[in-house]
Short mmCIF file of C-alpha atoms in Angstrom, two decimals:
data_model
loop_
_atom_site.label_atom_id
_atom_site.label_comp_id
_atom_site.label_asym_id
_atom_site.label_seq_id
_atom_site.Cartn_x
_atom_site.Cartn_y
_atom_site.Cartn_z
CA UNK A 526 0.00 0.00 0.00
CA UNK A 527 3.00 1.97 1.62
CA UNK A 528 4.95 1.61 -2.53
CA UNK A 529 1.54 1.97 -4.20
CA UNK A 530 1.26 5.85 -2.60
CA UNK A 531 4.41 6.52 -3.46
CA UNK A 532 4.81 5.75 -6.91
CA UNK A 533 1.46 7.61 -7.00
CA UNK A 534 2.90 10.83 -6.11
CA UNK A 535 5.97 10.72 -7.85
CA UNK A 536 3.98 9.44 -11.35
CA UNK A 537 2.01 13.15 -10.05
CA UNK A 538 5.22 15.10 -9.37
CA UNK A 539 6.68 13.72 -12.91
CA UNK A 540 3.46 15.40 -14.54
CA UNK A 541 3.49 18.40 -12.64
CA UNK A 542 7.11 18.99 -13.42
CA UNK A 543 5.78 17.98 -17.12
CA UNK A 544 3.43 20.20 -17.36
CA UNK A 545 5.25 23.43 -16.51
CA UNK A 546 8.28 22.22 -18.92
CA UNK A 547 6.08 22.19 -21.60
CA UNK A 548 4.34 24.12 -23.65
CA UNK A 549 0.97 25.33 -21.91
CA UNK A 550 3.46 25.80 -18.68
CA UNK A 551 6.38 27.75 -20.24
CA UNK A 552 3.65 29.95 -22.32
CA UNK A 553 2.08 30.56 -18.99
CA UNK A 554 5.05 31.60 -16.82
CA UNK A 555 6.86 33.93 -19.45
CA UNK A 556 3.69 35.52 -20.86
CA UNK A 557 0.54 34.88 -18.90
CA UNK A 558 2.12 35.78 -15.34
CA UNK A 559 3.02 38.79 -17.53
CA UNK A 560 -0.68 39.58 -18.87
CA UNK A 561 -1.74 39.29 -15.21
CA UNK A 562 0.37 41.67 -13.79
CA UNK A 563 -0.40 44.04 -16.38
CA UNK A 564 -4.49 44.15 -15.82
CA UNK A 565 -3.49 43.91 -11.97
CA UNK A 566 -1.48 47.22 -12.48
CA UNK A 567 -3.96 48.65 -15.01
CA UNK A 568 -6.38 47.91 -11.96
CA UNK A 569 -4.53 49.51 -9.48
CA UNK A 570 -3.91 52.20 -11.65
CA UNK A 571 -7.29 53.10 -12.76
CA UNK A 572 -8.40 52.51 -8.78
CA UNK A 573 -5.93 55.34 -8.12
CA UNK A 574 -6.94 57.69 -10.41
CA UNK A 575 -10.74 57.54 -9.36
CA UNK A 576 -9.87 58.01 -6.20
CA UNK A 577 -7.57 61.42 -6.88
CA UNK A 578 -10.19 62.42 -8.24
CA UNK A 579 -12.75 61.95 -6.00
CA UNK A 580 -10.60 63.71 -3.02
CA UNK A 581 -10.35 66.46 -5.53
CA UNK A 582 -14.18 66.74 -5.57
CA UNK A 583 -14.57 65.74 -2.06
CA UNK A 584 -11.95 68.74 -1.21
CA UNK A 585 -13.51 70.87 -2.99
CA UNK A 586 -16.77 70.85 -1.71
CA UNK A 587 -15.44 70.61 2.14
CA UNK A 588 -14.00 74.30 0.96
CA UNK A 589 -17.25 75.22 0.06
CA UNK A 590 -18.86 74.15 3.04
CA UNK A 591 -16.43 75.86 5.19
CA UNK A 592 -16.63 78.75 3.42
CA UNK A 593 -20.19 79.27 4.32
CA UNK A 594 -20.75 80.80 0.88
CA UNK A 595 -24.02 80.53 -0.59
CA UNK A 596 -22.76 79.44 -4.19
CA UNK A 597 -19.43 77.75 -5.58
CA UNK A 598 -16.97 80.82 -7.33
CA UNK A 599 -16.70 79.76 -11.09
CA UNK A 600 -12.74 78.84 -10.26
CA UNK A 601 -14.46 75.88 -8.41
CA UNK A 602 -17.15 74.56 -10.67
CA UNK A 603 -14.38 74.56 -13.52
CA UNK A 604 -11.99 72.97 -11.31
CA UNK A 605 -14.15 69.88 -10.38
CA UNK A 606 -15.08 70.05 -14.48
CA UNK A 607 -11.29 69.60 -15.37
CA UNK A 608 -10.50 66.82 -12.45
CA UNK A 609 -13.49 64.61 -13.69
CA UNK A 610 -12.29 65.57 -17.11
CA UNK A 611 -8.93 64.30 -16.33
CA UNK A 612 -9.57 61.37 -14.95
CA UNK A 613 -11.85 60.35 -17.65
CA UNK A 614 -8.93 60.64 -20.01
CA UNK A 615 -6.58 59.03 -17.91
CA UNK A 616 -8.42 55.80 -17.70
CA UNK A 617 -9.03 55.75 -21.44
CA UNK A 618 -4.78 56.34 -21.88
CA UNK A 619 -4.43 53.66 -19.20
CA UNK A 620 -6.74 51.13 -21.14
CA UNK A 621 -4.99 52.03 -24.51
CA UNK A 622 -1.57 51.48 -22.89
CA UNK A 623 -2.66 48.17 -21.44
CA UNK A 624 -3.97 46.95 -24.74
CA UNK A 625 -0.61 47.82 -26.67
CA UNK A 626 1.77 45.91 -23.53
CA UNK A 627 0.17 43.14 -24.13
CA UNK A 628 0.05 43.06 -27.60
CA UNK A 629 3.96 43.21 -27.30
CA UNK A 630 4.01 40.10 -24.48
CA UNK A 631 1.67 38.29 -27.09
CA UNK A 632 4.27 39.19 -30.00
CA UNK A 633 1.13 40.28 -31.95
CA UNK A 634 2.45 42.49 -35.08
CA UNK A 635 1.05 45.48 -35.93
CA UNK A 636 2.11 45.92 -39.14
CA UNK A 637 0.27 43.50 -40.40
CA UNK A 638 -3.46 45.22 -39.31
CA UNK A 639 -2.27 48.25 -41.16
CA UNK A 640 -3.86 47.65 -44.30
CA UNK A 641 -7.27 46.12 -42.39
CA UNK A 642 -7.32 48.92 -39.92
CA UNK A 643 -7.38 51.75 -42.79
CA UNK A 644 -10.16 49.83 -44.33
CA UNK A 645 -11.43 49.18 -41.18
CA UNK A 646 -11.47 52.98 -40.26
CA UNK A 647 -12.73 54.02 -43.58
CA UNK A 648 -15.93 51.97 -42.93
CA UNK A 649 -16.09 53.15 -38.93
CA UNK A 650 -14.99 56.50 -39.95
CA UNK A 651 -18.98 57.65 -40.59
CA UNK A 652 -19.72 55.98 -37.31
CA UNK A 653 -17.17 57.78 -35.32
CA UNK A 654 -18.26 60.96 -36.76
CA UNK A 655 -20.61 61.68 -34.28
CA UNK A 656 -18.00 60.47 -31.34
CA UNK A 657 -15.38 62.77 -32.65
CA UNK A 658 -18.30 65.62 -32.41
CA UNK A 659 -18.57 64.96 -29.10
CA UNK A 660 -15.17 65.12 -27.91
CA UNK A 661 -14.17 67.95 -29.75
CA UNK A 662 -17.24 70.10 -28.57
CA UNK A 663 -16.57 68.83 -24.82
CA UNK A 664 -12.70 69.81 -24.96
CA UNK A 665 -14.19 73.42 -26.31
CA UNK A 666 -16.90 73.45 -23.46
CA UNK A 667 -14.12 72.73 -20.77
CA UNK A 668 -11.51 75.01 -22.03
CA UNK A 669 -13.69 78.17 -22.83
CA UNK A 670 -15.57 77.74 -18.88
CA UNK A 671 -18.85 77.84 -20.76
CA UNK A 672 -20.61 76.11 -17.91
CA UNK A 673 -19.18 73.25 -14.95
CA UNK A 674 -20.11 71.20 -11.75
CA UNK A 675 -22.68 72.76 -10.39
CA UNK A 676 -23.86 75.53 -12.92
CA UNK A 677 -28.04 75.72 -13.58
CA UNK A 678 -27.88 75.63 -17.33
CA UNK A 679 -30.29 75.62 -20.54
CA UNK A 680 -29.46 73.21 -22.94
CA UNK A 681 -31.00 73.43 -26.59
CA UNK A 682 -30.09 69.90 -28.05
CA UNK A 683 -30.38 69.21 -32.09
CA UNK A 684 -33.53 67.26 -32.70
CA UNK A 685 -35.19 67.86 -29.67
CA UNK A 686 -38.59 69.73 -29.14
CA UNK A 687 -37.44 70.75 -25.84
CA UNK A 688 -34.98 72.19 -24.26
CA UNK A 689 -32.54 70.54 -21.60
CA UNK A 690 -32.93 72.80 -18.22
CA UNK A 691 -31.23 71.47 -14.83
CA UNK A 692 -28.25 71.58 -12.35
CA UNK A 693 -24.87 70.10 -14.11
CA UNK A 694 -23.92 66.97 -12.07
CA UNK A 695 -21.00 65.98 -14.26
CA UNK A 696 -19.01 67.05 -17.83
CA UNK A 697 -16.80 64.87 -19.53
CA UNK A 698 -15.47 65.18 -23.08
CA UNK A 699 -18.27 62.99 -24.66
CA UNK A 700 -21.88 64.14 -22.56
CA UNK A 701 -23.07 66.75 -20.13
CA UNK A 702 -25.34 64.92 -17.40
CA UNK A 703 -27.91 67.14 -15.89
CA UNK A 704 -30.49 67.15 -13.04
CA UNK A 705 -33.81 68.74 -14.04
CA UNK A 706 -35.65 70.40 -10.58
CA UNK A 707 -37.88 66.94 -10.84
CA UNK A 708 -34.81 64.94 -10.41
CA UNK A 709 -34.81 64.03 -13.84
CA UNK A 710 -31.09 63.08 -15.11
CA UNK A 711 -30.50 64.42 -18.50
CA UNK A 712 -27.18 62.55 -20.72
CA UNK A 713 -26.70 64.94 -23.42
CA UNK A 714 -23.95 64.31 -25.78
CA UNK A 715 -21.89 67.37 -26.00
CA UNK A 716 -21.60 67.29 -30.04
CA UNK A 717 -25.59 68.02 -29.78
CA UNK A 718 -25.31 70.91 -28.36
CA UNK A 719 -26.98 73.66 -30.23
CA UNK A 720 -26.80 76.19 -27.81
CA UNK A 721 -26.25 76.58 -24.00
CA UNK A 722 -27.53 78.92 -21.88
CA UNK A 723 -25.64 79.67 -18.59
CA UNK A 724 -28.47 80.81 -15.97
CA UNK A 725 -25.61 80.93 -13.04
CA UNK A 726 -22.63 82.52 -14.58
CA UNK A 727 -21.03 84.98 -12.17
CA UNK A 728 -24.37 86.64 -11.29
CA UNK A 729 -28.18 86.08 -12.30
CA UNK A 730 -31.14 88.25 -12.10
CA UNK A 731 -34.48 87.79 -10.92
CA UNK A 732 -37.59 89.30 -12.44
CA UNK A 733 -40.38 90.04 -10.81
CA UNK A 734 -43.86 91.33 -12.45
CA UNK A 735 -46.37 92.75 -10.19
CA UNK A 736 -49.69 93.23 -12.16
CA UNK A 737 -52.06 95.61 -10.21
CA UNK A 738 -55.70 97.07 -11.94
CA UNK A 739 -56.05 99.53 -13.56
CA UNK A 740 -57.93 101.27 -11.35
CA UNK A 741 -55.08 101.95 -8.90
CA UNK A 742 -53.02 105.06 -8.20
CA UNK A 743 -49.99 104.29 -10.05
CA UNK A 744 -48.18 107.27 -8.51
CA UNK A 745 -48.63 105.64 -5.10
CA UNK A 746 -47.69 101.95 -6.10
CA UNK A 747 -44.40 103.68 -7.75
CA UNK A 748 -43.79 105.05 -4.21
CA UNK A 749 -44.35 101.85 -2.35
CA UNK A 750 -42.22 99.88 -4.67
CA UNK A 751 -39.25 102.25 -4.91
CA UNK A 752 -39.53 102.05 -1.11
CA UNK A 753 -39.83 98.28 -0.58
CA UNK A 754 -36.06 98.47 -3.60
CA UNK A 755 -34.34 100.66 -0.82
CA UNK A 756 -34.83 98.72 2.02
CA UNK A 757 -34.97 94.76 0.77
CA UNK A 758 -31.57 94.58 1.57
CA UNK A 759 -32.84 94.53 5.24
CA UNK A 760 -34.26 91.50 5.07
CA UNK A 761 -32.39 88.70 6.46
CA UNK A 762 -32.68 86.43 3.73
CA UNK A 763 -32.88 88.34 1.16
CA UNK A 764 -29.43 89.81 2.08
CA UNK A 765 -28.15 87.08 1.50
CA UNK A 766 -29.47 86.26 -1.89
CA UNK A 767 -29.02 90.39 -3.63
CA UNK A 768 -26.03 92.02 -4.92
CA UNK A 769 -27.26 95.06 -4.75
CA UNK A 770 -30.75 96.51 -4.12
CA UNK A 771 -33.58 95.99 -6.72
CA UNK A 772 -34.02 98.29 -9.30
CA UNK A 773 -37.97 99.54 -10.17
CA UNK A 774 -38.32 99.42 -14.45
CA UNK A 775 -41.79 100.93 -14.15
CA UNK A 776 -45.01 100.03 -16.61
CA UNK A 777 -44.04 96.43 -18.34
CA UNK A 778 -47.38 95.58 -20.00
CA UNK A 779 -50.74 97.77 -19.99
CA UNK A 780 -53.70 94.94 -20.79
CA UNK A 781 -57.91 95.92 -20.34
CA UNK A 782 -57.80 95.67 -16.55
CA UNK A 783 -54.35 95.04 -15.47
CA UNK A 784 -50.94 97.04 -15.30
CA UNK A 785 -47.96 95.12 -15.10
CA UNK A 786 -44.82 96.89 -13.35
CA UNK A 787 -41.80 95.21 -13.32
CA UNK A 788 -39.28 94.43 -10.73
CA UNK A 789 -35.52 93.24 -10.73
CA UNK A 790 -32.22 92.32 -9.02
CA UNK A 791 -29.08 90.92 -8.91
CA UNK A 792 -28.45 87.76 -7.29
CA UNK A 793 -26.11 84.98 -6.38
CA UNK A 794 -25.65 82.59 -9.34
CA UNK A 795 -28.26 80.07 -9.21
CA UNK A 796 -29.76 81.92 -6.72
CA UNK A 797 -32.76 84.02 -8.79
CA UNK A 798 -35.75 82.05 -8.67
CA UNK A 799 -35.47 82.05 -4.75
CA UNK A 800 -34.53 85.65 -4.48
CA UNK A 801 -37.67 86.38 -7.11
CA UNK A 802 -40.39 84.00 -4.46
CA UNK A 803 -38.36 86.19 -1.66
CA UNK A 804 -39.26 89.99 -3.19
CA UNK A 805 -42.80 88.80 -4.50
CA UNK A 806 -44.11 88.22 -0.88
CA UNK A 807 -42.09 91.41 0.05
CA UNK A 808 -43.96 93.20 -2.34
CA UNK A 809 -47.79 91.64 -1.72
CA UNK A 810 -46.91 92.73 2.28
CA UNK A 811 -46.00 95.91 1.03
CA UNK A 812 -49.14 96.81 -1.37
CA UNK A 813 -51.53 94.93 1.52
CA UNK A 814 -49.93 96.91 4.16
CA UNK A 815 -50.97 100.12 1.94
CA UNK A 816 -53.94 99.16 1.49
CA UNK A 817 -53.72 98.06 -2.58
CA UNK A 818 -54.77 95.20 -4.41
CA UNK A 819 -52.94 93.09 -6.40
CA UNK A 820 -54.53 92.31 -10.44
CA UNK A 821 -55.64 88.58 -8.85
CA UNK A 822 -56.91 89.93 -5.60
CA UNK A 823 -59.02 92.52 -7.28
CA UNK A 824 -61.99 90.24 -7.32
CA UNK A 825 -63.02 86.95 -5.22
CA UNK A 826 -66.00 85.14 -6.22
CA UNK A 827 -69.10 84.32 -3.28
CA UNK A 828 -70.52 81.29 -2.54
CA UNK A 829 -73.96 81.37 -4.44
CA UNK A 830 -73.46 84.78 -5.19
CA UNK A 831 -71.22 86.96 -8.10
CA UNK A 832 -67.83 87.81 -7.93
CA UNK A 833 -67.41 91.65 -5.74
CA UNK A 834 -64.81 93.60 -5.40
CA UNK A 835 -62.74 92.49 -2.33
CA UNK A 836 -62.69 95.08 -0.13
CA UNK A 837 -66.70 95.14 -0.02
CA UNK A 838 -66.38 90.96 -0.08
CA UNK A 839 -64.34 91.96 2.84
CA UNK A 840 -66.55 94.01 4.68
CA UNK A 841 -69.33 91.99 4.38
CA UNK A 842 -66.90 88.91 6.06
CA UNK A 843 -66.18 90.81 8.85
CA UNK A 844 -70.09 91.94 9.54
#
């Protein structure tokens, strides 16, 4: 039994040894260890870029947190553009590089897919067309600061009825991904890009229409209004949101029983549809508190009974 085992494990030893002398075994230690350690490093590689790049976003919003600052500065928002930019690229030279190593450990030549890659590329090239598009128009996007992380933006895309609206979440050379303010997620390729409209660059500006009737002393609601300009700033929150105080344009539109005056300011980036919510009720406490009517309070229909003006409908309430 004792000779039986051991002429069973050296007939095993004899193949093992066999096997790695051969062939298969030889092929496998002086080119497939090689292949191995290549993807391992290409791994490893592409492991470490991601995560550069993510402590490059992650610092840069713990900046903007600390900063207390209501909006990210445009150096920011193109910063976190570039690094997800970058890393993008560097994982597409790291595959690339990868593929041609071990094409050398494999001996493969070339030279001889020259003539089948240019007819090859000739049939693709209509294909890549659109590809190309995109990263050309993305490397333009990027280097001219047209819009980055963070930036509300307004995308017309070719084809499309509508246009793209939302919060950039992330720019690479190839798309634009955007969340819409119903958490949509728009992927728009960049070469489809008509036309972009930047509603956060540097400053925005909210506009605010106030339609009263006609029947109201204009002269007074100018005086109210240029009043409630001087002293928004005073408000805590819109403080925060102005650049400077709100500027009264006067008569917008004249209709049969409205007047529409107009309103605006400077904000924060981003920050002009809150700032616009902010002056309206501003405004409506300001006309109540003097004792005017707004167009859409002019009116308020009765239960079983026709619609009165509101101060009467008021009166009668209160009797």
């Amino acid at each position: 039994m004792t000779a039986n085992t051991t002429v069973l494990a050296v007939s095993l030893t004899q193949r093992w040894h066999d096997f790695w002398r051969g062939e298969i075994g030889a092929w496998i230690i002086d080119k497939g260890l090689r292949i191995v350690m290549l993807l391992i490093a290409a791994v490893l590689a592409v492991r470490f870029v991601t995560w550069v790049a993510q402590q490059v976003t992650r610092q840069l919003d713990v900046d903007f947190v600390e900063s207390d600052a209501l909006v990210r500065s445009e150096a920011t928002k193109h910063r976190q553009a570039v690094a997800s930019v970058i890393q993008w690229v560097s994982i597409v030279i790291i595959a690339i590089w990868v593929i041609l190593q071990i094409s050398d450990v494999l001996r493969f030549s070339m030279g001889g897919l020259v003539a089948p890659a240019a007819v090859l590329g000739a049939a693709l090239g209509f294909g890549a067309q659109q590809l190309v598009k995109d990263l050309l128009a993305g490397f333009f996007i990027i280097v001219e600061k047209q819009y980055g992380f963070g930036d509300l933006v307004a995308l017309t895309v070719s084809g499309a009825a509508d246009e793209a609206r939302g919060t950039v979440e992330n720019v690479t050379l190839r798309v634009t991904r955007l969340r819409s303010s119903d958490g949509e997620v728009f992927t728009v390729p960049n070469g489809q890009i008509v036309k972009s409209v930047n509603l956060s660059k540097d400053w925005a500006r909210a506009v605010v229409d106030i339609p009263v009737a006609t029947s109201a002393d204009l002269n007074r609601v100018n005086v109210v209004l240029h009043q409630e300009c001087e002293h928004a700033r005073d408000d805590p929150m819109l403080a925060e949101l102005l650049l400077d105080a709100p500027t009264m344009m006067g008569v917008e539109n004249i209709a049969v029983d409205t007047v529409t005056l107009r309103v605006v300011a400077r904000t924060l980036p981003g920050k002009q549809f809150e700032a616009g919510r902010q002056l309206r009720v501003v405004v409506i406490r300001a006309l109540a508190r003097a004792g005017i009517v707004t167009a859409a309070d002019t009116t308020v229909g009765l239960v079983d009974g026709p619609a009165v003006p509101a101060a009467n409908a008021a009166e009668d309430q209160t009797r």
